[in-house]
XYZ file of C-alpha atoms in Angstrom:
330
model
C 40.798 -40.686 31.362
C 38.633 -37.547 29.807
C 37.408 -39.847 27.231
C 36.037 -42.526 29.929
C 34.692 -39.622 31.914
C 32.979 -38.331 28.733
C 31.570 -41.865 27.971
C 30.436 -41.943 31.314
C 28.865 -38.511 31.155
C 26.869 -38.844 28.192
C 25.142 -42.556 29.117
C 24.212 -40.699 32.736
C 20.771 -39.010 32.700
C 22.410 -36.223 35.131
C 25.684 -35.433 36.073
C 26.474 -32.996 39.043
C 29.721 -31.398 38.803
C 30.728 -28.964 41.843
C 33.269 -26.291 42.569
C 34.411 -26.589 39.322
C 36.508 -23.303 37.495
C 35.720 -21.427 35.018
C 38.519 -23.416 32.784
C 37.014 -26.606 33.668
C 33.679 -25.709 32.540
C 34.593 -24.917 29.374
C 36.914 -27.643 29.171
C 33.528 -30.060 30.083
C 31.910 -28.568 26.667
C 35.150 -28.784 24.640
C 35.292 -32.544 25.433
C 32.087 -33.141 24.418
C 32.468 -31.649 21.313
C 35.583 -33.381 20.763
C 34.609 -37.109 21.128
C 30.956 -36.771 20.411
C 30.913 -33.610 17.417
C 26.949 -34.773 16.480
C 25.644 -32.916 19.776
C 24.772 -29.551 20.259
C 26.079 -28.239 23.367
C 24.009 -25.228 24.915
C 25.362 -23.701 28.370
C 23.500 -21.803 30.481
C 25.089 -19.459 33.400
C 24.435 -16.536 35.235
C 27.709 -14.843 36.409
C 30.660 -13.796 35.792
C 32.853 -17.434 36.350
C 30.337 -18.646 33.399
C 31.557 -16.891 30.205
C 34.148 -19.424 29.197
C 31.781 -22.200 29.486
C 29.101 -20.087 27.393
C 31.580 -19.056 24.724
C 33.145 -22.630 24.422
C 29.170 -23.983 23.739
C 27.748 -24.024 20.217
C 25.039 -22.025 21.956
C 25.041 -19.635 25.048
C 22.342 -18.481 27.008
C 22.798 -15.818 29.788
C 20.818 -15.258 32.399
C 20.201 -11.330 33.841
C 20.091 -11.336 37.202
C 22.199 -10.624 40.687
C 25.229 -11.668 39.297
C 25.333 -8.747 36.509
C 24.980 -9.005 32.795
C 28.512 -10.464 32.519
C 27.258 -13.753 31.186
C 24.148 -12.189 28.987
C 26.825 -10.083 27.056
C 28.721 -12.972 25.973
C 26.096 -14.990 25.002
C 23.681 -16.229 22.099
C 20.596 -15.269 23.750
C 19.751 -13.291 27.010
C 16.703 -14.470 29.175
C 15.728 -12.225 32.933
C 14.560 -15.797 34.384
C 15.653 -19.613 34.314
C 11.802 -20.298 33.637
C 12.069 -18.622 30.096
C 14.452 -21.363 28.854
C 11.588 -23.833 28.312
C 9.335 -21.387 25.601
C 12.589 -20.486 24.106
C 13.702 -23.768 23.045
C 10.156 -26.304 22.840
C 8.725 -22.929 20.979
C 11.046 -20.279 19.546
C 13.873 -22.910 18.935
C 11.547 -25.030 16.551
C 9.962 -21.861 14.470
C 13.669 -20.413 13.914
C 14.692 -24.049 12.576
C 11.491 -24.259 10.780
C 12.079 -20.807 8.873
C 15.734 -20.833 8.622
C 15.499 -24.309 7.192
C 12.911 -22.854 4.108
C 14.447 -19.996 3.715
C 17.715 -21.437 3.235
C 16.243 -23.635 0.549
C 13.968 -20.695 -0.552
C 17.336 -18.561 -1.547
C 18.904 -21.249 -3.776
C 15.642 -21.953 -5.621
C 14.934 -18.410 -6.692
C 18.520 -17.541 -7.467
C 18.774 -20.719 -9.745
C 15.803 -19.709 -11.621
C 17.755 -16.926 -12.895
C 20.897 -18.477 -13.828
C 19.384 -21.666 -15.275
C 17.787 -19.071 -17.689
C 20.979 -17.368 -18.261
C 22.279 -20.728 -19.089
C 19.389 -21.755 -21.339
C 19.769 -18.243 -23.498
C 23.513 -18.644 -24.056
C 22.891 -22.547 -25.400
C 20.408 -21.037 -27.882
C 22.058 -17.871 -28.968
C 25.747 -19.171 -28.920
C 27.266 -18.355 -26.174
C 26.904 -14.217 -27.016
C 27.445 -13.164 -23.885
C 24.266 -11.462 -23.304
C 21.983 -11.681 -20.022
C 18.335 -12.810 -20.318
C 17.864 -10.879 -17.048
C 17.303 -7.216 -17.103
C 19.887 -5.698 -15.872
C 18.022 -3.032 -13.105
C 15.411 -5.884 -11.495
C 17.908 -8.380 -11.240
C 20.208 -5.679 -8.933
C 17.342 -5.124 -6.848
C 15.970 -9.025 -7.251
C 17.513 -10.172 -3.785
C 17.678 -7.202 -1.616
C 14.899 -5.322 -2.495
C 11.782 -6.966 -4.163
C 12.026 -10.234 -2.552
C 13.137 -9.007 0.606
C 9.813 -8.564 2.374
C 8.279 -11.664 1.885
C 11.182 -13.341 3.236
C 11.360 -11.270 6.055
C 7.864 -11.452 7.294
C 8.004 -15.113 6.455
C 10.954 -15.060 8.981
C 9.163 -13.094 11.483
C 5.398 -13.969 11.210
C 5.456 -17.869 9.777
C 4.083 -20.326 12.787
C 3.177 -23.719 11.773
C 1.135 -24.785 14.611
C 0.248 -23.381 18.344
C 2.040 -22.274 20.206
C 0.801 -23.435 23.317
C 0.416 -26.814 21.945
C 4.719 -27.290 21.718
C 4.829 -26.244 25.380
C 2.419 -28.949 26.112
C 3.967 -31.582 23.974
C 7.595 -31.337 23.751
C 7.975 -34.197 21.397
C 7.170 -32.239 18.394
C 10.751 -30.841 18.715
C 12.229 -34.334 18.441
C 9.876 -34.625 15.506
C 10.992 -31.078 13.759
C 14.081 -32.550 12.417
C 12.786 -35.214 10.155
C 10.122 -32.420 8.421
C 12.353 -29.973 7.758
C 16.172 -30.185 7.599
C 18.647 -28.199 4.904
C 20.939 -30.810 3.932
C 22.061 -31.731 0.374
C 18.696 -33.162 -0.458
C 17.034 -30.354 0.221
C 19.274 -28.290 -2.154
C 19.475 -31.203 -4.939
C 15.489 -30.569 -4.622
C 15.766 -27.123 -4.410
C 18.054 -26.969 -7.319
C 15.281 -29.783 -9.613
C 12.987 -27.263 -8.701
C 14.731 -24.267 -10.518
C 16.060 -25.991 -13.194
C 12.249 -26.623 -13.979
C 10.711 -23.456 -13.288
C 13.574 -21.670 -15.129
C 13.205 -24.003 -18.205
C 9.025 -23.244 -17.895
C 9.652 -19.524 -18.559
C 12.356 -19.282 -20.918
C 11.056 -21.534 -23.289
C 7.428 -20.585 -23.055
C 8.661 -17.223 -24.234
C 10.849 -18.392 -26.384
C 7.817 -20.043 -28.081
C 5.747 -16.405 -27.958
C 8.573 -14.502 -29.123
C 10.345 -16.634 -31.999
C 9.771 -14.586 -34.288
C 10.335 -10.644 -32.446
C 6.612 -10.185 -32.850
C 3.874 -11.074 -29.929
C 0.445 -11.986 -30.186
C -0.248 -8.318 -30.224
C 1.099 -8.465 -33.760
C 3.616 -5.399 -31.863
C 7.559 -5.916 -32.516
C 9.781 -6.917 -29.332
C 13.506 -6.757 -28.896
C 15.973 -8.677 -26.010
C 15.304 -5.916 -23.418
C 11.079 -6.507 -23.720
C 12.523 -10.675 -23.655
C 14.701 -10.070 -20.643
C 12.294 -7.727 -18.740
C 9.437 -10.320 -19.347
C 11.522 -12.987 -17.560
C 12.139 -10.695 -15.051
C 8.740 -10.263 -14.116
C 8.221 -14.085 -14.569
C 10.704 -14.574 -12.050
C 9.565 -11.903 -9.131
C 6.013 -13.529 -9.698
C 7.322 -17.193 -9.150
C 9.963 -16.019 -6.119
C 6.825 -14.603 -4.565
C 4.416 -17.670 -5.413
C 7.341 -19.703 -3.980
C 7.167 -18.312 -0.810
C 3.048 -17.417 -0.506
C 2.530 -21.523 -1.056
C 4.897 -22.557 2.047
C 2.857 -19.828 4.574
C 0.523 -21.693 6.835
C -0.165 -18.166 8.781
C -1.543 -15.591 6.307
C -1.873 -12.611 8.479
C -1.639 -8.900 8.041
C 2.053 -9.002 7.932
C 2.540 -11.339 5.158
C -0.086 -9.296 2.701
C 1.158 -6.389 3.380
C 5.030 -8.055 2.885
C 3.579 -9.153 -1.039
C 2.189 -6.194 -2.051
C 5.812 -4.454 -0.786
C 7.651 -6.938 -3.418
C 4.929 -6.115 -6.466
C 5.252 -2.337 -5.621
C 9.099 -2.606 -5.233
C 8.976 -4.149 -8.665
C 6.874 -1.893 -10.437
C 9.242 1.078 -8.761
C 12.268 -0.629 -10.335
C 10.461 -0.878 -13.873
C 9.638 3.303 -13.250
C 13.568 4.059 -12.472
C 14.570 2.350 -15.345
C 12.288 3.528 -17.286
C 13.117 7.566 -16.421
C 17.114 7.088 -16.564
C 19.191 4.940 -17.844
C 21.916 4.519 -15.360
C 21.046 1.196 -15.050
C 20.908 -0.008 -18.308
C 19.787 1.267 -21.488
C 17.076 -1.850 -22.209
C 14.628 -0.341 -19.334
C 14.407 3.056 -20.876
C 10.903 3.694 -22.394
C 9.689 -0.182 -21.259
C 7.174 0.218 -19.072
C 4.403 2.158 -21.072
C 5.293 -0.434 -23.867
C 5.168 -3.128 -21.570
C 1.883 -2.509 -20.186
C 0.281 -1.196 -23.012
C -0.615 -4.622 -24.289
C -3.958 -5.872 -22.302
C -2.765 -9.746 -22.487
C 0.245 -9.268 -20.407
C -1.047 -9.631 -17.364
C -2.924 -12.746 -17.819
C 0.238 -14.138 -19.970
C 2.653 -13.690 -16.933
C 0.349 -15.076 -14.389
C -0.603 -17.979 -16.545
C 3.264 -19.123 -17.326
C 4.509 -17.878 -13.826
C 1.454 -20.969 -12.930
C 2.681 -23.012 -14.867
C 6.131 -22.957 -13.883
C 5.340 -23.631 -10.304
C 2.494 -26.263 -10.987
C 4.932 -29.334 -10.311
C 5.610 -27.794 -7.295
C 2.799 -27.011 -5.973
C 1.360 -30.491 -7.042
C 3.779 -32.058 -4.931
C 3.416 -30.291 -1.953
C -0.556 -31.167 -1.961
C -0.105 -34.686 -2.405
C 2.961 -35.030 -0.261
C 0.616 -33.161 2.742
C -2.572 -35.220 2.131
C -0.341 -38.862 2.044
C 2.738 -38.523 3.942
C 2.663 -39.649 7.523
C 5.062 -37.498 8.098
C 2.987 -34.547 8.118
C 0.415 -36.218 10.030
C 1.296 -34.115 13.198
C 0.454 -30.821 11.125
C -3.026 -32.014 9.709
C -4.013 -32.801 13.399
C -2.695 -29.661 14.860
C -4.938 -26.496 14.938
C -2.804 -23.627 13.274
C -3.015 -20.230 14.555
């Protein structure tokens, strides 16, 4: 019998349900999610009798109101008026997929980079046991120097008007066919790394074969592994900068955070050597050479050029992104 009225349910455009308990309304959600698991569920209430229902749905939203704040404490999100419901999903609901879904993505590609290097330098030096990463930046790598560009890319990123998804509800429908995480996206994700990684290492590799650079001045594995390091804060930043569609204030400021962050690192390490004993003394010999700067730009391009290729080509002849070239960005 629940199954039929569930069938019956789902094929209706509208179902009224009246003096129903608070068991039953939960129980209404907890059939739906038994015989049809692919929908979301999102219950909405505004008292006290609601709270089951809300915490049985895969999302709850409470409204504040006469009936106390019993149902906004329990819930997912907590709107004063009914009327907010529409922004929240058509608009705030498709730029928290749209960021979540990168970012998710995002956090595999630049932590592969690093390990696919790690992987590369044990093949070639026989399994020694020794890190191509140095030790102090890659501490810091994930919750301190790429931390701000993924937060104000969390915060800050909009894709298209806002106004415009209010207007034309559609483009939620549309949302999940751009962007989804699934196990494409990390397969890509994962490609991605594997190349960028490979770019670096073996570019220096190729510069330092011999323990001498171009400068004609000696280097050792903690100049190697702090020369990576830098590679890889460049490309996890490059990464991010070439998915924005909203440069604003917030998401310059948010880059030159992660550069200073790094160069604060590299001054840490190079005053103590808690962190490791490579750092010590590295950053006046790092710098000191003029052509580093234009060497770690030029391979942190090239290890990102496939990418960024791509995403040009894919933009200009993809129907699929049709609906952002016609849509005036913010």
């Amino acid at each position: 019998m629940q199954r039929k009225f569930i069938q019956v349910a789902i094929s209706s455009k509208s179902v009224i349900c009246s003096r129903l308990s608070p068991q039953e309304k939960a129980l209404l959600i907890q059939l739906t999610h038994q015989y049809y698991p692919q929908l979301v569920t999102v219950a909405i209430g505004d008292g006290a009798n609601d709270v089951q229902m809300i915490r049985a749905a895969q999302i709850g939203v409470g409204i504040a109101g006469k009936e106390g704040m019993y149902a906004s404490n329990n819930a997912d999100i907590s709107i004063p008026v009914f009327g907010h419901l529409k922004r929240i999903i058509f608009v705030h609901g498709r730029l928290g997929h749209l960021r979540n879904s990168f970012i998710c993505d995002y956090s595999i590609y630049k932590n592969t980079v690093n390990v696919f290097g790690n992987l590369l330098y044990q093949i070639f030096t026989k399994n020694t046991g020794t890190v191509v990463t140095e030790s102090f930046l890659v501490m810091i790598f994930n919750t301190f120097i790429t931390f701000f560009t993924q937060f104000a890319f969390g915060v800050s990123e909009i894709d298209c008007n806002m106004d415009l998804l209010m207007t034309q509800p559609l483009r939620l429908k549309s949302m999940k066919t751009i962007r989804k995480p699934n196990v494409g996206s990390i397969a890509r994700a994962i490609l991605e790394a594997t190349w960028s990684g490979a770019a670096i290492f073996f570019i220096l590799m190729y510069v330092f074969q011999d323990g001498v650079n171009q400068s004609i001045i000696q280097s050792d594995i903690y100049f190697f592994q702090t020369q990576f390091m830098i590679c890889s804060i460049y490309l996890a930043n490059m990464r991010i900068m070439m998915q924005v569609t909203n440069f604003n204030t917030s998401t310059l400021i948010a880059l030159g955070l992660a550069l200073f962050a790094t160069y604060v690192g590299q001054i840490v390490g190079f005053f103590t050597g808690a962190f490791g004993e490579g750092s010590v003394g590295m950053l006046s010999f790092f710098y000191s050479m003029p052509s580093q700067y234009p060497f770690t730009i030029l391979t942190t391009i090239v290890a990102i050029l496939p990418m960024f290729l791509i995403k040009t080509f894919s933009q200009y002849f993809s129907k699929n992104n049709k609906e952002n070239n016609t849509t005036e960005l913010v």
